[in-house]
Tab-separated table of C-alpha atoms and ligand atoms in Angstrom:
chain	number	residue	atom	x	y	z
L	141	UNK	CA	249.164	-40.729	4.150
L	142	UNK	CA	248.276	-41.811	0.659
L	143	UNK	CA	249.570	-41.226	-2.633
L	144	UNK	CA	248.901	-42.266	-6.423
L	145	UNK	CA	250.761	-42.117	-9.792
L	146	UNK	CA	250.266	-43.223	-12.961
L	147	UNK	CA	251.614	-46.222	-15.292
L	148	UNK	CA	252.836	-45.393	-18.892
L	149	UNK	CA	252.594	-47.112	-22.647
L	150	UNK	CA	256.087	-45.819	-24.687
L	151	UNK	CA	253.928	-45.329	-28.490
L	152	UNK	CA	257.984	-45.212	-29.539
L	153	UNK	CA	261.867	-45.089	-28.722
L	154	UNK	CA	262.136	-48.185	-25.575
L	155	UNK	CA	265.813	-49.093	-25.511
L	156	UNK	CA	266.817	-46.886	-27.744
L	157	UNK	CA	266.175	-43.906	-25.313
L	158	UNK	CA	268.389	-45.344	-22.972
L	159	UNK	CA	270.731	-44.692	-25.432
L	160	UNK	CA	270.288	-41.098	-25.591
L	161	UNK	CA	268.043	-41.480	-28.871
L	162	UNK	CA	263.966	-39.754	-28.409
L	163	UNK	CA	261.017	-41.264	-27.210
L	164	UNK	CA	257.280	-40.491	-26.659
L	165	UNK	CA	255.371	-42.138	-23.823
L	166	UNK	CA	251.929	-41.147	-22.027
L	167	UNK	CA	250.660	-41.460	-18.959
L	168	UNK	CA	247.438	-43.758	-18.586
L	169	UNK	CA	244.750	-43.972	-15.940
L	170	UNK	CA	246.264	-47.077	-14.342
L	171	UNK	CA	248.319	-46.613	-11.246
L	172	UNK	CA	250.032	-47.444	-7.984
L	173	UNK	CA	248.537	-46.072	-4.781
L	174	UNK	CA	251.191	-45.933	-1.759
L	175	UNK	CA	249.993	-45.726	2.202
L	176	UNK	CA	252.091	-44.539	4.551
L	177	UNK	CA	251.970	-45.180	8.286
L	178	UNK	CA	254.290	-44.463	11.062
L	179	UNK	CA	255.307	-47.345	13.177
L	180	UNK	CA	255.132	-47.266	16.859
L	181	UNK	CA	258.969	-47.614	17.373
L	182	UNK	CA	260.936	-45.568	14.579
L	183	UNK	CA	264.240	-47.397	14.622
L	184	UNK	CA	262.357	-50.328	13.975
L	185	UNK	CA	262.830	-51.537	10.173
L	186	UNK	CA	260.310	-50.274	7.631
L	187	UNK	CA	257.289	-53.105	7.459
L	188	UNK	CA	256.035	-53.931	3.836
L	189	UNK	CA	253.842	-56.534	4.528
L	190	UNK	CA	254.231	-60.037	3.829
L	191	UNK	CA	253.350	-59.944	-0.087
L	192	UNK	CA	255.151	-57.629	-1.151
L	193	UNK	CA	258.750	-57.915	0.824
L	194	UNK	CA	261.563	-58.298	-1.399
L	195	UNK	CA	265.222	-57.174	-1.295
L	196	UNK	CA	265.313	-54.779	-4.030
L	197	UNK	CA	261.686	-53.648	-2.609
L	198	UNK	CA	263.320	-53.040	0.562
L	199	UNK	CA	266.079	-50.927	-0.574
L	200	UNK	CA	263.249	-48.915	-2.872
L	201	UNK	CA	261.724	-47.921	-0.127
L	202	UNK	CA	264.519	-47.395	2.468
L	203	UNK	CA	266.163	-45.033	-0.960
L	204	UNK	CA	262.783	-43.017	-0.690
L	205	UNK	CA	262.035	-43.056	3.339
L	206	UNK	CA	264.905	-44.533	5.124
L	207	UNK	CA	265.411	-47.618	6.079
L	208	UNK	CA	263.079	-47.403	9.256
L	209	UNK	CA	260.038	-46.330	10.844
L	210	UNK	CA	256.813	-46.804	8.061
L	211	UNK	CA	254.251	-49.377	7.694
L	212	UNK	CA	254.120	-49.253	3.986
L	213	UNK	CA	251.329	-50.982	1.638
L	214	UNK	CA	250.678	-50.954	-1.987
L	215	UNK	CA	248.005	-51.208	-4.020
L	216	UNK	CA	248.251	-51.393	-8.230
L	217	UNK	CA	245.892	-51.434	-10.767
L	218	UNK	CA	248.670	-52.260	-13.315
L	219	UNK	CA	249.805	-55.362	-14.453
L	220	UNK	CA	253.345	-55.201	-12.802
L	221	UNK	CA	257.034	-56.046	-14.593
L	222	UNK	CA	254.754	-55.494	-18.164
L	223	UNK	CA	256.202	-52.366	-19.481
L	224	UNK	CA	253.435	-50.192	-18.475
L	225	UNK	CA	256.037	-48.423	-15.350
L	226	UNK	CA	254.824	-50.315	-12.253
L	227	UNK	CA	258.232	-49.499	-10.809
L	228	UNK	CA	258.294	-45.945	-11.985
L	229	UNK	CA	254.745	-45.363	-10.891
L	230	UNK	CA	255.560	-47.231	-7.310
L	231	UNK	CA	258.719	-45.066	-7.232
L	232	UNK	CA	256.448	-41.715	-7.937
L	233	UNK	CA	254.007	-42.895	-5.988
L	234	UNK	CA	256.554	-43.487	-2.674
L	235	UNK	CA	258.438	-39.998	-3.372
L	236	UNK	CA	254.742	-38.110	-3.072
L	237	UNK	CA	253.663	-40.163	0.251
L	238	UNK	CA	256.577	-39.052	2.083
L	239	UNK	CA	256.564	-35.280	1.373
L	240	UNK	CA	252.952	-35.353	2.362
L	241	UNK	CA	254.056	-37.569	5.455
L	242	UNK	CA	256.608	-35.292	6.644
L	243	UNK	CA	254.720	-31.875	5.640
L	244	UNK	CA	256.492	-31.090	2.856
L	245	UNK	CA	255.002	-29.538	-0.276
L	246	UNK	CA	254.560	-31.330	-3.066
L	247	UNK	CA	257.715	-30.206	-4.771
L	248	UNK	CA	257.994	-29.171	-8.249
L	249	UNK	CA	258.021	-31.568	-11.714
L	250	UNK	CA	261.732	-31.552	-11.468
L	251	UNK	CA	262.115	-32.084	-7.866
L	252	UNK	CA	259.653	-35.073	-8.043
L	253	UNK	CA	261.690	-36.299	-11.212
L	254	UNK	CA	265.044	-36.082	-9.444
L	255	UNK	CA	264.142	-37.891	-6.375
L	256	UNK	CA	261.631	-41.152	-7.982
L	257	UNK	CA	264.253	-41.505	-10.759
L	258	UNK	CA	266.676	-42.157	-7.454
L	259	UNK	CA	264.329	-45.159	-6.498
L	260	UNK	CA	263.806	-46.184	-10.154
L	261	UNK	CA	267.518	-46.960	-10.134
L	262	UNK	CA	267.404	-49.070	-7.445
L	263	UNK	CA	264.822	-51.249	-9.366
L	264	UNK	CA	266.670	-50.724	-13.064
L	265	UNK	CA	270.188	-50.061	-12.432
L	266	UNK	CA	270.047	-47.703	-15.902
L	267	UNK	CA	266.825	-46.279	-16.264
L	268	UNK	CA	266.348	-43.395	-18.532
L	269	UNK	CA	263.647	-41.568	-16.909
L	270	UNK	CA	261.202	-41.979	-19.444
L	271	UNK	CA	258.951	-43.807	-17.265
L	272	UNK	CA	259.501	-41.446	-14.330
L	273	UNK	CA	259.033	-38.059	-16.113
L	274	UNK	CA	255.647	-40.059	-17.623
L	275	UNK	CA	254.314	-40.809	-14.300
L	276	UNK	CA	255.413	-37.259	-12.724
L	277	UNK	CA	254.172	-34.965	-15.701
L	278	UNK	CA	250.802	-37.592	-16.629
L	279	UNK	CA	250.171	-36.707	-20.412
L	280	UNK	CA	252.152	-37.411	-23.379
L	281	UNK	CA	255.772	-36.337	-23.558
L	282	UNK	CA	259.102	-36.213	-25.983
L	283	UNK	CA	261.436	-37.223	-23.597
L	284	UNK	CA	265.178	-37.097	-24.475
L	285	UNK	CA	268.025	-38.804	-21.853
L	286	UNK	CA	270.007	-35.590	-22.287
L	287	UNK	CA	271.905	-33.854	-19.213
L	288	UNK	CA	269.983	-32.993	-17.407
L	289	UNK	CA	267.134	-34.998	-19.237
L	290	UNK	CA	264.683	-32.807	-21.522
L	291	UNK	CA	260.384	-34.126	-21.167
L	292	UNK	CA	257.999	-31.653	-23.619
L	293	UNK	CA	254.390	-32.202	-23.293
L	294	UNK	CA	252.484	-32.496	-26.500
L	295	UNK	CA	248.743	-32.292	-27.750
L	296	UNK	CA	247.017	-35.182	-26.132
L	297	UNK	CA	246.037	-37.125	-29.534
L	298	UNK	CA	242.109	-38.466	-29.718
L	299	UNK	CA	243.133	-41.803	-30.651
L	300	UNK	CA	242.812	-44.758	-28.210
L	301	UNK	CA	244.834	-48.296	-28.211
L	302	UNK	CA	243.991	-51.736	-27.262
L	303	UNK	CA	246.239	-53.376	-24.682
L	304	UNK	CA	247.161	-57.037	-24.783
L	305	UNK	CA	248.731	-58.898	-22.415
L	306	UNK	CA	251.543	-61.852	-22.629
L	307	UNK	CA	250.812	-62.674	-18.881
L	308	UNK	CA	254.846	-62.915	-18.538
L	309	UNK	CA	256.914	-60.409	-17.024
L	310	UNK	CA	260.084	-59.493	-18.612
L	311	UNK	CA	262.782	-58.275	-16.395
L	312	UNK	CA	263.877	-54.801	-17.724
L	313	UNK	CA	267.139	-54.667	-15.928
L	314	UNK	CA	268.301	-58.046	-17.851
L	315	UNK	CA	266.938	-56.844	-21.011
L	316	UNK	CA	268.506	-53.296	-20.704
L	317	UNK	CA	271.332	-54.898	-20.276
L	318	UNK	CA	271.136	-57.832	-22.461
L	319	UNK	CA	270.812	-54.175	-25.667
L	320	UNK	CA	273.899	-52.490	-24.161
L	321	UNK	CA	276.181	-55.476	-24.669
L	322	UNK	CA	274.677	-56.052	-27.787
L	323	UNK	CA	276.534	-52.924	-29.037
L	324	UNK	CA	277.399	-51.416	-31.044
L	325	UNK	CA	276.716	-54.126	-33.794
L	326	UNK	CA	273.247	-52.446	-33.118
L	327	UNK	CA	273.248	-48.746	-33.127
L	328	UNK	CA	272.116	-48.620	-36.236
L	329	UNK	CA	268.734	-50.225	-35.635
L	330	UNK	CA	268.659	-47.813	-32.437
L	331	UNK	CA	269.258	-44.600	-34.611
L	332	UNK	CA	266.435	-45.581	-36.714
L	333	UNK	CA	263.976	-46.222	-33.836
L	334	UNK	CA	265.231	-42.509	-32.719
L	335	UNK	CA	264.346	-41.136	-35.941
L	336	UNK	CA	261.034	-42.420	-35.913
L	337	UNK	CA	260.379	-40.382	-32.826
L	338	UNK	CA	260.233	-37.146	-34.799
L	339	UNK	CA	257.775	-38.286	-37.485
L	340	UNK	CA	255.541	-39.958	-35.031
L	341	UNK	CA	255.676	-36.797	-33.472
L	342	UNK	CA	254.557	-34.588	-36.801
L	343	UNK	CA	251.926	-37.727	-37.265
L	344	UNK	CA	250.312	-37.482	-33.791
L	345	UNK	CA	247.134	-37.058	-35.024
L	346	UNK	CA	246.968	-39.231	-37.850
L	347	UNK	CA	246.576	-43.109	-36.227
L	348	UNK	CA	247.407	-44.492	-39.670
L	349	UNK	CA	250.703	-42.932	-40.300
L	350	UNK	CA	251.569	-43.652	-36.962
L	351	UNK	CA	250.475	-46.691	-36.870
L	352	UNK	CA	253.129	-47.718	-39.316
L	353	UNK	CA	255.912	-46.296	-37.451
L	354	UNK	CA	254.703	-47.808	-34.879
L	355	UNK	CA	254.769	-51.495	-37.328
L	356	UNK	CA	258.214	-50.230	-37.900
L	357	UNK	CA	259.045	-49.952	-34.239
L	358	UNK	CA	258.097	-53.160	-33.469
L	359	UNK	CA	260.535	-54.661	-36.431
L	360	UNK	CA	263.382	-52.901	-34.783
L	361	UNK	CA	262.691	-54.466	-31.462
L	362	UNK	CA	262.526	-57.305	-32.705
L	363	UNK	CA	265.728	-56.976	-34.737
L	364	UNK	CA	267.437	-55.650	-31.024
L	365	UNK	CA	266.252	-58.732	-29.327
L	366	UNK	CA	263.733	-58.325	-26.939
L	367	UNK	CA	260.636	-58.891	-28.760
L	368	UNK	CA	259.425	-62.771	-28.188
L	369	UNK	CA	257.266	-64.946	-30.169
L	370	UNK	CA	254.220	-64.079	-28.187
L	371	UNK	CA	254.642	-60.451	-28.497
L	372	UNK	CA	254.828	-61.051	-32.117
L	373	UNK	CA	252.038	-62.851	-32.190
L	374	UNK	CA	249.686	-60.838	-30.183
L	375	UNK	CA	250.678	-57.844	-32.757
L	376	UNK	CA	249.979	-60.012	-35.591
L	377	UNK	CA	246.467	-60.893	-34.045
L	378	UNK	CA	246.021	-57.148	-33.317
L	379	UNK	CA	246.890	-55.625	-37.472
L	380	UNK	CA	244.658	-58.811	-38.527
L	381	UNK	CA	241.650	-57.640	-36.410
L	382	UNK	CA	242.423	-53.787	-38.246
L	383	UNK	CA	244.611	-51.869	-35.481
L	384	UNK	CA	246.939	-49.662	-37.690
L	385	UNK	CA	249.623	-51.373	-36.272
L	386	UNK	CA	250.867	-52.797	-33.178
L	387	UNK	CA	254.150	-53.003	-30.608
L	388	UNK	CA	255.222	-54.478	-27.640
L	389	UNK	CA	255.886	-51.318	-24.971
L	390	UNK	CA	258.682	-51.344	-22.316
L	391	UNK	CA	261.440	-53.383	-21.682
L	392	UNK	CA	260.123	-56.932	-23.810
L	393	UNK	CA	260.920	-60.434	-22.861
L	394	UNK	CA	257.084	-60.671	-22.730
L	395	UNK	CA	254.969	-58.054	-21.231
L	396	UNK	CA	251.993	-55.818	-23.051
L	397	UNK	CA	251.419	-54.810	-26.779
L	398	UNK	CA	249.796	-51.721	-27.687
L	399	UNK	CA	247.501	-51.448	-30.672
L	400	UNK	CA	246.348	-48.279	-32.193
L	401	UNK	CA	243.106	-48.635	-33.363
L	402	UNK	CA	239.813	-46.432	-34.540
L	403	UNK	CA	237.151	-49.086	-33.002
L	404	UNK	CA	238.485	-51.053	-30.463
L	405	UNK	CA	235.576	-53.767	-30.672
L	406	UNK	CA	237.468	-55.991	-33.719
L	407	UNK	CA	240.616	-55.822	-31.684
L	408	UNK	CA	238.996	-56.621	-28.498
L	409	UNK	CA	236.868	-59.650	-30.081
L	410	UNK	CA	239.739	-61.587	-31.771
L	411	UNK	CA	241.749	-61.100	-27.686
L	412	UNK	CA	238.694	-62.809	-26.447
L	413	UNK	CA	238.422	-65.488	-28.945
L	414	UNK	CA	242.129	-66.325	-28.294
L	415	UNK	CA	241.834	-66.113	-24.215
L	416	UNK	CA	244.422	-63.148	-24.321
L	417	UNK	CA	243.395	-60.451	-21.570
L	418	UNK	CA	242.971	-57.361	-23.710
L	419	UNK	CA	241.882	-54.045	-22.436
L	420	UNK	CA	241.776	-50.346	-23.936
L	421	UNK	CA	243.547	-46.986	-22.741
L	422	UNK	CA	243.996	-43.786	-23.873
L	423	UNK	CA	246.838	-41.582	-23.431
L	424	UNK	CA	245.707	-39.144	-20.126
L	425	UNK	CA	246.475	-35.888	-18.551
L	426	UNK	CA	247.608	-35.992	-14.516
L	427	UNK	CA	244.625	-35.352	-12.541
T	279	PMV	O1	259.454	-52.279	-18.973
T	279	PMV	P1	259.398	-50.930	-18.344
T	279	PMV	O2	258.011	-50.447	-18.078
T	279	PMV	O3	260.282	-50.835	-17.133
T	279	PMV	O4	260.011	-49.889	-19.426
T	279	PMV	C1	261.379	-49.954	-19.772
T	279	PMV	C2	261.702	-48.964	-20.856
T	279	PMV	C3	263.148	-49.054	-21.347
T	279	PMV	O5	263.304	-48.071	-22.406
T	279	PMV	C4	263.475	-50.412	-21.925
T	279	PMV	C5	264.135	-48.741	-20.230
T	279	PMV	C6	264.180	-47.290	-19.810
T	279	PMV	O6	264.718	-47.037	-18.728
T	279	PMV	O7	263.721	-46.395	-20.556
């Protein structure tokens, strides 16, 4: 049994949305594929292969299937711990390979929500569910932390963005938690990055205006802490080579920028010329 789900960019509102403050985030054609095999003896413990064994792994799995009885294997075409929801999309991923395991039907967007954003947690503690809902729905969504949380699809926009990569991971449960004991000396900064949400929203369409709330964005990580030096740079590279602007997307602490840009070729060239993997992706529907 097999079973694929998608990664994410957040265009606006990491951190802040754990915080109960509005985000948008889209889905994007990278993913995690999960395979699902029974094992001869059931009580036997789940197998996850040599690569990939880890504790919190382990409990991931054994939140989503037990703790015994699968051969489990994984396959990604995302860059993983980058802020582009390897965990979320793993999580998703697991949740759909067992229904179809066991003979279950695929459940319904809130079902599948409710039971990856239980394995999420193992992985993040506090996750918000932005990542989840992303990778459940595919598209582009307002997602608010509300109770229960709120996702809203909107127009998929016809812009495209150029992805750069750090090469580090950042580890989103020490950076999550590293902004929550930073308050509330920062909610301020947080409120703003909430009420950029709304105009980015109204500005979908228009890369430019968004691509200064976006440049906007990026100051306010940076002023919660969880922007580095190479982020920084890579966004600086990015607006020099004529992307509208440019921000780190996830948790920080290293990880991917996203740059919105018209032609990606500029953006592209200058990544090259510095040896910084750089790649484009558009925001995409589930298929
Ligand atoms: O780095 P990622 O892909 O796990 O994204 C984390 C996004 C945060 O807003 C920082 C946390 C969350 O749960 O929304």
């Amino acid at each position: 049994m097999r079973a694929w789900a998608s990664g994410k960019l957040i265009l606006l509102g990491e951190h802040a949305v754990v915080h109960g403050e509005p985000a948008i985030a889209f889905s994007v054609s990278l993913g995690m594929t999960v395979t699902l095999d029974r094992l001869p003896n059931p009580s036997a413990p789940n197998a996850l292969g040599d690569l990939t064994d880890d504790a919190l792994l382990r409990a991931a799995v054994a939140t989503a299937l037990g703790p015994t009885g699968w051969r489990v294997t994984f396959q990604t075409d995302l860059p993983l711990g980058r802020g582009m929801g390897s965990s979320a999309a793993l999580s998703t991923a697991l949740i759909r390979a067992r229904r179809e395991a066991l003979g279950l039907p695929p459940g319904t967007i809130d079902e599948q929500f409710a039971e990856a954003l239980a394995v999420e947690t193992v992985f993040h503690a506090n996750p918000s569910g932005l990542d989840v809902a992303v990778s459940v729905r595919g598209g582009i969504l307002h997602y608010r932390r509300t109770s229960p949380p709120t996702f809203r699809a909107l127009p998929l926009p016809p812009w495209q963005v150029v992805v750069l990569d750090t090469g580090k991971a950042g580890s989103t449960k020490a950076l999550v938690a590293g902004v929550t004991a930073r308050r509330p000396a920062i909610d301020p900064l947080l409120q703003r990055i909430g009420q950029l949400v709304p105009a980015a929203e109204a500005h979908l369409h228009d890369p430019k205006l968004l691509g200064a709330l976006l440049h906007e964005n990026q100051c306010l990580l940076r002023g919660i802490g969880v922007s580095t030096a190479e982020v920084d740079a890579l966004c600086d590279l990015a607006t020099a080579a004529g992307a509208y602007g440019a921000k780190l997307s996830g948790a920080g602490g290293g990880g991917v920028v996203l740059a919105l840009v018209d032609d990606p070729a500029p953006v592209l060239r200058a990544a090259a010329r510095a040896g910084v993997p750089a790649w484009t992706c558009r925001p995409v529907e589930a298929p």
